[in-house]
Amino acid sequence: MEPKALPLATLRSWECEQDRLRAAVVPEDTERWQREPGWAGLQRVGGVDLSYGGGNDGSACVSLVVLGYPGLQVLYEDCRMVAVNAPYVAGFLAFREVPFMVEAVERLQREQPELRPQVLLVDGNGLLHQRGFGVACHLGVLTDLPCVGVAKNLLHVDGLVKDELHKEQIRSLQKKGDTFPLMGTSGAVLGMALRGCNNSSKPLYVSVGHRICLETAVHLVKSCCKYRIPEPIRQADIRSRAYIQKQMCSPPAAVPSRLKRKERAELEEKSHSGRDDEDEDPLH
């Protein structure tokens, strides 16, 4: 069934809301731990993810995990099935997904405030966005938490395009931690391409969400990568997909529990790469 077109008035109201909230974005370090040598005060890093069920009923699982830092052990996890009513519209993914993520953060704050994350990693974009206000910015402003956008695919905005020059830049990323800036035709650096691990040549696209600078965001994502996808997002994705399988009363085929760690990670990596990135340009 074809999705219904969204009323123009709704799109206009969403644009106004983005403009209003964008004014609150702080694209620089604001936390004490960000200024400490070795980030001695950073103890908890969160990851959020929304995975959709196989049907057309709009059901999805929102997952929030909190990992200890720097060990990246899971301290907290929360998975809930939710009914997604808003349609997907390029550039407005936050209006479809962020309300459920905010509820998950608020639930943690009420029930176990001592585990509140000091920074959130989000599967999507931040300032790297058509209107400079992606899902990582939206979530950061509404929760007042430092937030980082981590996308798997390049969003085609401000002249950024995956052309031969971009592919050559990707090939220049020879080892974990190698980067190159994502500079638009406007001259603004919208984010950074990062090689997250040595075993995957596919880059991550890191952008500022809220209350963190790009340099700190890139360093944080790099330090959280055991595999290509940073561990907070990877663990949130694994748990949301497994939860959906459990709700469907069938074995969790996406992440079989008997697989060895390496095989499990490789399988999860393949499944994770199938999800469209936040605000992916449908024309590219």
PDB file of C-alpha atoms in Angstrom:
ATOM      1  CA  MET A   1       0.000   0.000   0.000  1.00  0.00           C
ATOM      2  CA  GLU A   2       1.385   3.400  -0.971  1.00  0.00           C
ATOM      3  CA  PRO A   3       2.005   5.766   1.967  1.00  0.00           C
ATOM      4  CA  LYS A   4      -0.324   8.731   2.197  1.00  0.00           C
ATOM      5  CA  ALA A   5       1.132  12.091   1.244  1.00  0.00           C
ATOM      6  CA  LEU A   6       1.723  14.319   4.226  1.00  0.00           C
ATOM      7  CA  PRO A   7      -0.326  17.536   4.263  1.00  0.00           C
ATOM      8  CA  LEU A   8       1.700  20.590   3.294  1.00  0.00           C
ATOM      9  CA  ALA A   9       0.637  22.302   6.508  1.00  0.00           C
ATOM     10  CA  THR A  10       2.239  19.488   8.534  1.00  0.00           C
ATOM     11  CA  LEU A  11       5.519  19.812   6.645  1.00  0.00           C
ATOM     12  CA  ARG A  12       5.514  23.547   7.215  1.00  0.00           C
ATOM     13  CA  SER A  13       4.893  23.077  10.928  1.00  0.00           C
ATOM     14  CA  TRP A  14       7.753  20.565  11.089  1.00  0.00           C
ATOM     15  CA  GLU A  15      10.055  23.012   9.351  1.00  0.00           C
ATOM     16  CA  CYS A  16       9.106  25.732  11.840  1.00  0.00           C
ATOM     17  CA  GLU A  17       9.734  23.357  14.727  1.00  0.00           C
ATOM     18  CA  GLN A  18      13.164  22.461  13.339  1.00  0.00           C
ATOM     19  CA  ASP A  19      14.010  26.148  12.969  1.00  0.00           C
ATOM     20  CA  ARG A  20      12.920  26.833  16.538  1.00  0.00           C
ATOM     21  CA  LEU A  21      14.878  23.960  18.046  1.00  0.00           C
ATOM     22  CA  ARG A  22      17.942  24.489  15.851  1.00  0.00           C
ATOM     23  CA  ALA A  23      18.566  27.791  17.598  1.00  0.00           C
ATOM     24  CA  ALA A  24      19.239  25.833  20.813  1.00  0.00           C
ATOM     25  CA  VAL A  25      21.975  23.599  19.342  1.00  0.00           C
ATOM     26  CA  VAL A  26      25.373  24.077  20.979  1.00  0.00           C
ATOM     27  CA  PRO A  27      28.046  22.698  18.582  1.00  0.00           C
ATOM     28  CA  GLU A  28      30.878  22.766  21.101  1.00  0.00           C
ATOM     29  CA  ASP A  29      32.095  20.970  24.215  1.00  0.00           C
ATOM     30  CA  THR A  30      30.128  21.915  27.320  1.00  0.00           C
ATOM     31  CA  GLU A  31      30.908  19.094  29.759  1.00  0.00           C
ATOM     32  CA  ARG A  32      33.654  18.863  32.319  1.00  0.00           C
ATOM     33  CA  TRP A  33      34.677  15.368  31.177  1.00  0.00           C
ATOM     34  CA  GLN A  34      35.287  16.697  27.668  1.00  0.00           C
ATOM     35  CA  ARG A  35      38.018  18.968  29.028  1.00  0.00           C
ATOM     36  CA  GLU A  36      39.665  16.457  31.364  1.00  0.00           C
ATOM     37  CA  PRO A  37      42.854  14.627  30.311  1.00  0.00           C
ATOM     38  CA  GLY A  38      41.884  11.205  29.037  1.00  0.00           C
ATOM     39  CA  TRP A  39      38.219  12.008  29.698  1.00  0.00           C
ATOM     40  CA  ALA A  40      38.669  10.764  33.247  1.00  0.00           C
ATOM     41  CA  GLY A  41      35.117  11.799  34.166  1.00  0.00           C
ATOM     42  CA  LEU A  42      33.392   9.937  31.325  1.00  0.00           C
ATOM     43  CA  GLN A  43      31.801   6.779  32.711  1.00  0.00           C
ATOM     44  CA  ARG A  44      28.610   6.161  30.701  1.00  0.00           C
ATOM     45  CA  VAL A  45      27.949   6.316  26.949  1.00  0.00           C
ATOM     46  CA  GLY A  46      24.456   5.677  25.602  1.00  0.00           C
ATOM     47  CA  GLY A  47      23.232   4.352  22.272  1.00  0.00           C
ATOM     48  CA  VAL A  48      19.727   4.468  20.811  1.00  0.00           C
ATOM     49  CA  ASP A  49      18.167   2.619  17.913  1.00  0.00           C
ATOM     50  CA  LEU A  50      14.753   2.022  16.383  1.00  0.00           C
ATOM     51  CA  SER A  51      14.202  -1.259  14.529  1.00  0.00           C
ATOM     52  CA  TYR A  52      11.066  -1.979  12.538  1.00  0.00           C
ATOM     53  CA  GLY A  53       9.087  -5.204  12.458  1.00  0.00           C
ATOM     54  CA  GLY A  54       8.515  -7.099   9.242  1.00  0.00           C
ATOM     55  CA  GLY A  55       4.859  -6.154   8.878  1.00  0.00           C
ATOM     56  CA  ASN A  56       3.128  -2.996   7.684  1.00  0.00           C
ATOM     57  CA  ASP A  57       1.465  -2.221  11.010  1.00  0.00           C
ATOM     58  CA  GLY A  58       3.974   0.453  11.992  1.00  0.00           C
ATOM     59  CA  SER A  59       5.300  -1.552  14.916  1.00  0.00           C
ATOM     60  CA  ALA A  60       8.902  -0.943  15.921  1.00  0.00           C
ATOM     61  CA  CYS A  61      11.234  -1.519  18.833  1.00  0.00           C
ATOM     62  CA  VAL A  62      12.994   1.397  20.484  1.00  0.00           C
ATOM     63  CA  SER A  63      16.164   0.385  22.281  1.00  0.00           C
ATOM     64  CA  LEU A  64      18.315   2.381  24.692  1.00  0.00           C
ATOM     65  CA  VAL A  65      21.544   0.965  26.077  1.00  0.00           C
ATOM     66  CA  VAL A  66      24.109   2.485  28.389  1.00  0.00           C
ATOM     67  CA  LEU A  67      27.667   1.212  28.285  1.00  0.00           C
ATOM     68  CA  GLY A  68      30.438   1.757  30.775  1.00  0.00           C
ATOM     69  CA  TYR A  69      33.371   3.774  29.478  1.00  0.00           C
ATOM     70  CA  PRO A  70      36.044   2.959  28.506  1.00  0.00           C
ATOM     71  CA  GLY A  71      35.343  -0.771  28.961  1.00  0.00           C
ATOM     72  CA  LEU A  72      32.124  -0.661  26.882  1.00  0.00           C
ATOM     73  CA  GLN A  73      30.328  -3.208  29.047  1.00  0.00           C
ATOM     74  CA  VAL A  74      26.516  -3.008  29.001  1.00  0.00           C
ATOM     75  CA  LEU A  75      25.217  -1.408  32.204  1.00  0.00           C
ATOM     76  CA  TYR A  76      21.588  -0.886  31.183  1.00  0.00           C
ATOM     77  CA  GLU A  77      19.225  -1.888  28.414  1.00  0.00           C
ATOM     78  CA  ASP A  78      15.607  -1.080  27.704  1.00  0.00           C
ATOM     79  CA  CYS A  79      13.598  -2.334  24.733  1.00  0.00           C
ATOM     80  CA  ARG A  80       9.957  -1.441  24.134  1.00  0.00           C
ATOM     81  CA  MET A  81       7.594  -2.071  21.243  1.00  0.00           C
ATOM     82  CA  VAL A  82       6.027   1.148  19.957  1.00  0.00           C
ATOM     83  CA  ALA A  83       3.467   2.080  17.309  1.00  0.00           C
ATOM     84  CA  VAL A  84       4.998   4.456  14.753  1.00  0.00           C
ATOM     85  CA  ASN A  85       2.303   6.621  13.189  1.00  0.00           C
ATOM     86  CA  ALA A  86       4.222   9.403  11.450  1.00  0.00           C
ATOM     87  CA  PRO A  87       5.299   8.588   7.875  1.00  0.00           C
ATOM     88  CA  TYR A  88       8.905   8.686   6.723  1.00  0.00           C
ATOM     89  CA  VAL A  89       9.715  11.966   4.988  1.00  0.00           C
ATOM     90  CA  ALA A  90      13.300  12.730   3.933  1.00  0.00           C
ATOM     91  CA  GLY A  91      14.707  15.431   6.172  1.00  0.00           C
ATOM     92  CA  PHE A  92      12.115  14.863   8.910  1.00  0.00           C
ATOM     93  CA  LEU A  93      12.981  11.440  10.347  1.00  0.00           C
ATOM     94  CA  ALA A  94      13.164  12.916  13.855  1.00  0.00           C
ATOM     95  CA  PHE A  95       9.401  13.509  13.906  1.00  0.00           C
ATOM     96  CA  ARG A  96       8.913   9.789  13.271  1.00  0.00           C
ATOM     97  CA  GLU A  97      11.458   8.380  15.723  1.00  0.00           C
ATOM     98  CA  VAL A  98      12.738  10.896  18.292  1.00  0.00           C
ATOM     99  CA  PRO A  99       9.612  11.009  20.523  1.00  0.00           C
ATOM    100  CA  PHE A 100      10.128   7.325  21.378  1.00  0.00           C
ATOM    101  CA  MET A 101      13.838   7.882  22.043  1.00  0.00           C
ATOM    102  CA  VAL A 102      13.058  10.808  24.348  1.00  0.00           C
ATOM    103  CA  GLU A 103      10.579   8.639  26.275  1.00  0.00           C
ATOM    104  CA  ALA A 104      13.259   5.959  26.710  1.00  0.00           C
ATOM    105  CA  VAL A 105      15.736   8.495  28.091  1.00  0.00           C
ATOM    106  CA  GLU A 106      13.094   9.952  30.437  1.00  0.00           C
ATOM    107  CA  ARG A 107      12.151   6.445  31.637  1.00  0.00           C
ATOM    108  CA  LEU A 108      15.783   5.759  32.511  1.00  0.00           C
ATOM    109  CA  GLN A 109      16.023   9.099  34.290  1.00  0.00           C
ATOM    110  CA  ARG A 110      12.990   8.202  36.444  1.00  0.00           C
ATOM    111  CA  GLU A 111      13.868   4.590  37.200  1.00  0.00           C
ATOM    112  CA  GLN A 112      17.678   4.529  37.367  1.00  0.00           C
ATOM    113  CA  PRO A 113      18.982   8.112  37.282  1.00  0.00           C
ATOM    114  CA  GLU A 114      22.446   6.979  38.369  1.00  0.00           C
ATOM    115  CA  LEU A 115      22.823   5.299  34.957  1.00  0.00           C
ATOM    116  CA  ARG A 116      21.857   8.344  32.900  1.00  0.00           C
ATOM    117  CA  PRO A 117      24.278   8.525  29.942  1.00  0.00           C
ATOM    118  CA  GLN A 118      26.703  11.421  29.767  1.00  0.00           C
ATOM    119  CA  VAL A 119      26.599  11.363  25.965  1.00  0.00           C
ATOM    120  CA  LEU A 120      24.397   9.657  23.375  1.00  0.00           C
ATOM    121  CA  LEU A 121      25.384   8.117  20.032  1.00  0.00           C
ATOM    122  CA  VAL A 122      22.587   8.038  17.451  1.00  0.00           C
ATOM    123  CA  ASP A 123      22.233   6.074  14.214  1.00  0.00           C
ATOM    124  CA  GLY A 124      21.737   9.110  11.968  1.00  0.00           C
ATOM    125  CA  ASN A 125      22.961  12.617  11.254  1.00  0.00           C
ATOM    126  CA  GLY A 126      23.317  15.810  13.257  1.00  0.00           C
ATOM    127  CA  LEU A 127      24.401  19.066  11.609  1.00  0.00           C
ATOM    128  CA  LEU A 128      24.974  17.050   8.424  1.00  0.00           C
ATOM    129  CA  HIS A 129      21.394  17.569   7.296  1.00  0.00           C
ATOM    130  CA  GLN A 130      19.301  19.453   4.736  1.00  0.00           C
ATOM    131  CA  ARG A 131      18.424  22.139   7.281  1.00  0.00           C
ATOM    132  CA  GLY A 132      21.301  21.595   9.677  1.00  0.00           C
ATOM    133  CA  PHE A 133      19.118  19.789  12.210  1.00  0.00           C
ATOM    134  CA  GLY A 134      19.163  16.012  11.932  1.00  0.00           C
ATOM    135  CA  VAL A 135      17.919  13.421  14.387  1.00  0.00           C
ATOM    136  CA  ALA A 136      21.037  13.690  16.607  1.00  0.00           C
ATOM    137  CA  CYS A 137      20.487  17.443  17.021  1.00  0.00           C
ATOM    138  CA  HIS A 138      16.779  16.958  17.657  1.00  0.00           C
ATOM    139  CA  LEU A 139      17.335  14.296  20.314  1.00  0.00           C
ATOM    140  CA  GLY A 140      20.166  16.247  21.920  1.00  0.00           C
ATOM    141  CA  VAL A 141      18.146  19.429  22.302  1.00  0.00           C
ATOM    142  CA  LEU A 142      15.063  17.663  23.676  1.00  0.00           C
ATOM    143  CA  THR A 143      17.034  15.606  26.223  1.00  0.00           C
ATOM    144  CA  ASP A 144      19.669  18.297  26.880  1.00  0.00           C
ATOM    145  CA  LEU A 145      22.341  15.602  26.508  1.00  0.00           C
ATOM    146  CA  PRO A 146      25.524  15.734  24.428  1.00  0.00           C
ATOM    147  CA  CYS A 147      24.662  13.861  21.263  1.00  0.00           C
ATOM    148  CA  VAL A 148      26.598  12.570  18.236  1.00  0.00           C
ATOM    149  CA  GLY A 149      25.231  11.527  14.855  1.00  0.00           C
ATOM    150  CA  VAL A 150      26.808   8.410  13.318  1.00  0.00           C
ATOM    151  CA  ALA A 151      25.554   7.532   9.826  1.00  0.00           C
ATOM    152  CA  LYS A 152      26.558   4.606   7.627  1.00  0.00           C
ATOM    153  CA  ASN A 153      25.879   6.327   4.316  1.00  0.00           C
ATOM    154  CA  LEU A 154      26.658   9.793   3.011  1.00  0.00           C
ATOM    155  CA  LEU A 155      23.752  12.217   2.981  1.00  0.00           C
ATOM    156  CA  HIS A 156      23.756  14.196  -0.273  1.00  0.00           C
ATOM    157  CA  VAL A 157      23.510  17.750   0.997  1.00  0.00           C
ATOM    158  CA  ASP A 158      25.365  21.034   0.329  1.00  0.00           C
ATOM    159  CA  GLY A 159      27.100  19.538  -2.690  1.00  0.00           C
ATOM    160  CA  LEU A 160      28.327  16.420  -0.893  1.00  0.00           C
ATOM    161  CA  VAL A 161      28.061  13.450  -3.216  1.00  0.00           C
ATOM    162  CA  LYS A 162      29.580   9.987  -3.403  1.00  0.00           C
ATOM    163  CA  ASP A 163      31.479  10.672  -6.636  1.00  0.00           C
ATOM    164  CA  GLU A 164      34.905   9.434  -7.713  1.00  0.00           C
ATOM    165  CA  LEU A 165      36.665  12.053  -5.603  1.00  0.00           C
ATOM    166  CA  HIS A 166      34.754  10.920  -2.531  1.00  0.00           C
ATOM    167  CA  LYS A 167      35.502   7.273  -3.298  1.00  0.00           C
ATOM    168  CA  GLU A 168      39.191   8.128  -3.634  1.00  0.00           C
ATOM    169  CA  GLN A 169      39.057   9.840  -0.245  1.00  0.00           C
ATOM    170  CA  ILE A 170      37.511   6.702   1.211  1.00  0.00           C
ATOM    171  CA  ARG A 171      40.343   4.626  -0.210  1.00  0.00           C
ATOM    172  CA  SER A 172      42.776   6.945   1.551  1.00  0.00           C
ATOM    173  CA  LEU A 173      41.428   5.763   4.919  1.00  0.00           C
ATOM    174  CA  GLN A 174      43.988   3.033   5.477  1.00  0.00           C
ATOM    175  CA  LYS A 175      43.557   2.223   9.171  1.00  0.00           C
ATOM    176  CA  LYS A 176      41.255   2.669  12.155  1.00  0.00           C
ATOM    177  CA  GLY A 177      40.959   6.312  13.127  1.00  0.00           C
ATOM    178  CA  ASP A 178      41.807   7.763   9.718  1.00  0.00           C
ATOM    179  CA  THR A 179      39.502  10.624   8.749  1.00  0.00           C
ATOM    180  CA  PHE A 180      38.737  13.284   6.172  1.00  0.00           C
ATOM    181  CA  PRO A 181      36.430  16.314   6.514  1.00  0.00           C
ATOM    182  CA  LEU A 182      33.041  16.533   4.832  1.00  0.00           C
ATOM    183  CA  MET A 183      33.160  20.044   3.395  1.00  0.00           C
ATOM    184  CA  GLY A 184      30.134  21.276   1.492  1.00  0.00           C
ATOM    185  CA  THR A 185      30.129  23.738  -1.391  1.00  0.00           C
ATOM    186  CA  SER A 186      29.245  26.416   1.169  1.00  0.00           C
ATOM    187  CA  GLY A 187      32.701  25.925   2.667  1.00  0.00           C
ATOM    188  CA  ALA A 188      31.288  24.599   5.939  1.00  0.00           C
ATOM    189  CA  VAL A 189      32.650  21.375   7.429  1.00  0.00           C
ATOM    190  CA  LEU A 190      29.465  19.420   8.098  1.00  0.00           C
ATOM    191  CA  GLY A 191      31.050  16.322   9.573  1.00  0.00           C
ATOM    192  CA  MET A 192      33.878  13.854   9.286  1.00  0.00           C
ATOM    193  CA  ALA A 193      34.305  10.539   7.502  1.00  0.00           C
ATOM    194  CA  LEU A 194      35.920   8.036   9.860  1.00  0.00           C
ATOM    195  CA  ARG A 195      37.274   4.534   9.430  1.00  0.00           C
ATOM    196  CA  GLY A 196      35.953   2.830  12.547  1.00  0.00           C
ATOM    197  CA  CYS A 197      37.998  -0.360  12.419  1.00  0.00           C
ATOM    198  CA  ASN A 198      40.753  -2.051  10.435  1.00  0.00           C
ATOM    199  CA  ASN A 199      38.514  -4.879   9.232  1.00  0.00           C
ATOM    200  CA  SER A 200      36.019  -2.677   7.371  1.00  0.00           C
ATOM    201  CA  SER A 201      36.916  -0.157   4.675  1.00  0.00           C
ATOM    202  CA  LYS A 202      33.432   1.380   4.757  1.00  0.00           C
ATOM    203  CA  PRO A 203      33.540   4.722   6.581  1.00  0.00           C
ATOM    204  CA  LEU A 204      31.227   6.181   9.179  1.00  0.00           C
ATOM    205  CA  TYR A 205      29.915   9.716   8.765  1.00  0.00           C
ATOM    206  CA  VAL A 206      30.165  11.511  12.096  1.00  0.00           C
ATOM    207  CA  SER A 207      28.456  14.836  12.773  1.00  0.00           C
ATOM    208  CA  VAL A 208      27.751  17.025  15.767  1.00  0.00           C
ATOM    209  CA  GLY A 209      24.368  16.690  17.429  1.00  0.00           C
ATOM    210  CA  HIS A 210      24.458  18.865  20.539  1.00  0.00           C
ATOM    211  CA  ARG A 211      26.863  20.003  23.288  1.00  0.00           C
ATOM    212  CA  ILE A 212      29.962  18.473  21.711  1.00  0.00           C
ATOM    213  CA  CYS A 213      32.487  19.648  19.138  1.00  0.00           C
ATOM    214  CA  LEU A 214      33.326  17.682  16.005  1.00  0.00           C
ATOM    215  CA  GLU A 215      36.842  16.777  17.145  1.00  0.00           C
ATOM    216  CA  THR A 216      35.554  15.328  20.422  1.00  0.00           C
ATOM    217  CA  ALA A 217      32.692  13.555  18.640  1.00  0.00           C
ATOM    218  CA  VAL A 218      35.049  11.836  16.190  1.00  0.00           C
ATOM    219  CA  HIS A 219      37.461  10.798  18.928  1.00  0.00           C
ATOM    220  CA  LEU A 220      34.582   9.409  21.005  1.00  0.00           C
ATOM    221  CA  VAL A 221      33.147   7.379  18.128  1.00  0.00           C
ATOM    222  CA  LYS A 222      36.584   5.991  17.302  1.00  0.00           C
ATOM    223  CA  SER A 223      37.140   4.942  20.917  1.00  0.00           C
ATOM    224  CA  CYS A 224      33.775   3.145  20.967  1.00  0.00           C
ATOM    225  CA  CYS A 225      34.418   1.034  17.851  1.00  0.00           C
ATOM    226  CA  LYS A 226      35.280  -2.623  18.307  1.00  0.00           C
ATOM    227  CA  TYR A 227      33.829  -3.281  14.865  1.00  0.00           C
ATOM    228  CA  ARG A 228      32.688  -0.868  12.162  1.00  0.00           C
ATOM    229  CA  ILE A 229      29.635   0.380  14.092  1.00  0.00           C
ATOM    230  CA  PRO A 230      30.364   2.016  17.484  1.00  0.00           C
ATOM    231  CA  GLU A 231      29.440  -0.322  20.299  1.00  0.00           C
ATOM    232  CA  PRO A 232      26.618   1.729  21.908  1.00  0.00           C
ATOM    233  CA  ILE A 233      24.676   1.832  18.622  1.00  0.00           C
ATOM    234  CA  ARG A 234      25.622  -1.754  17.731  1.00  0.00           C
ATOM    235  CA  GLN A 235      24.387  -3.089  21.068  1.00  0.00           C
ATOM    236  CA  ALA A 236      21.152  -1.088  20.845  1.00  0.00           C
ATOM    237  CA  ASP A 237      20.551  -2.496  17.354  1.00  0.00           C
ATOM    238  CA  ILE A 238      21.314  -6.098  18.377  1.00  0.00           C
ATOM    239  CA  ARG A 239      18.933  -5.885  21.307  1.00  0.00           C
ATOM    240  CA  SER A 240      16.103  -4.213  19.408  1.00  0.00           C
ATOM    241  CA  ARG A 241      16.208  -6.814  16.643  1.00  0.00           C
ATOM    242  CA  ALA A 242      16.343  -9.683  19.121  1.00  0.00           C
ATOM    243  CA  TYR A 243      13.429  -8.179  21.042  1.00  0.00           C
ATOM    244  CA  ILE A 244      11.325  -7.994  17.884  1.00  0.00           C
ATOM    245  CA  GLN A 245      12.080 -11.641  17.136  1.00  0.00           C
ATOM    246  CA  LYS A 246      11.099 -12.582  20.670  1.00  0.00           C
ATOM    247  CA  GLN A 247       7.804 -10.707  20.323  1.00  0.00           C
ATOM    248  CA  MET A 248       7.130 -12.573  17.106  1.00  0.00           C
ATOM    249  CA  CYS A 249       7.677 -15.875  18.983  1.00  0.00           C
ATOM    250  CA  SER A 250      10.333 -17.070  16.579  1.00  0.00           C
ATOM    251  CA  PRO A 251      14.064 -17.708  17.023  1.00  0.00           C
ATOM    252  CA  PRO A 252      16.231 -14.574  16.677  1.00  0.00           C
ATOM    253  CA  ALA A 253      17.590 -15.399  13.243  1.00  0.00           C
ATOM    254  CA  ALA A 254      19.423 -12.087  12.864  1.00  0.00           C
ATOM    255  CA  VAL A 255      21.668 -12.671  15.888  1.00  0.00           C
ATOM    256  CA  PRO A 256      21.829 -16.409  16.779  1.00  0.00           C
ATOM    257  CA  SER A 257      23.050 -16.795  20.343  1.00  0.00           C
ATOM    258  CA  ARG A 258      25.173 -19.863  19.576  1.00  0.00           C
ATOM    259  CA  LEU A 259      27.398 -18.144  17.053  1.00  0.00           C
ATOM    260  CA  LYS A 260      30.945 -17.360  17.985  1.00  0.00           C
ATOM    261  CA  ARG A 261      31.637 -13.736  18.796  1.00  0.00           C
ATOM    262  CA  LYS A 262      33.318 -13.009  15.452  1.00  0.00           C
ATOM    263  CA  GLU A 263      30.611 -14.728  13.412  1.00  0.00           C
ATOM    264  CA  ARG A 264      27.931 -12.976  15.440  1.00  0.00           C
ATOM    265  CA  ALA A 265      29.524  -9.596  14.834  1.00  0.00           C
ATOM    266  CA  GLU A 266      29.870 -10.212  11.105  1.00  0.00           C
ATOM    267  CA  LEU A 267      26.239 -11.286  10.783  1.00  0.00           C
ATOM    268  CA  GLU A 268      25.042  -8.306  12.792  1.00  0.00           C
ATOM    269  CA  GLU A 269      27.178  -5.978  10.678  1.00  0.00           C
ATOM    270  CA  LYS A 270      25.456  -7.224   7.520  1.00  0.00           C
ATOM    271  CA  SER A 271      21.991  -6.841   8.997  1.00  0.00           C
ATOM    272  CA  HIS A 272      22.746  -3.380  10.399  1.00  0.00           C
ATOM    273  CA  SER A 273      23.928  -2.091   7.036  1.00  0.00           C
ATOM    274  CA  GLY A 274      20.533  -2.832   5.514  1.00  0.00           C
ATOM    275  CA  ARG A 275      18.755  -0.041   7.399  1.00  0.00           C
ATOM    276  CA  ASP A 276      18.484   3.241   5.538  1.00  0.00           C
ATOM    277  CA  ASP A 277      20.361   6.038   7.220  1.00  0.00           C
ATOM    278  CA  GLU A 278      18.648   9.001   8.754  1.00  0.00           C
ATOM    279  CA  ASP A 279      17.345  11.297   6.069  1.00  0.00           C
ATOM    280  CA  GLU A 280      18.979   9.306   3.245  1.00  0.00           C
ATOM    281  CA  ASP A 281      18.348  11.097  -0.033  1.00  0.00           C
ATOM    282  CA  PRO A 282      15.939   8.774  -1.955  1.00  0.00           C
ATOM    283  CA  LEU A 283      17.257  10.096  -5.279  1.00  0.00           C
ATOM    284  CA  HIS A 284      20.749   8.791  -4.628  1.00  0.00           C
TER     285      HIS A 284
END
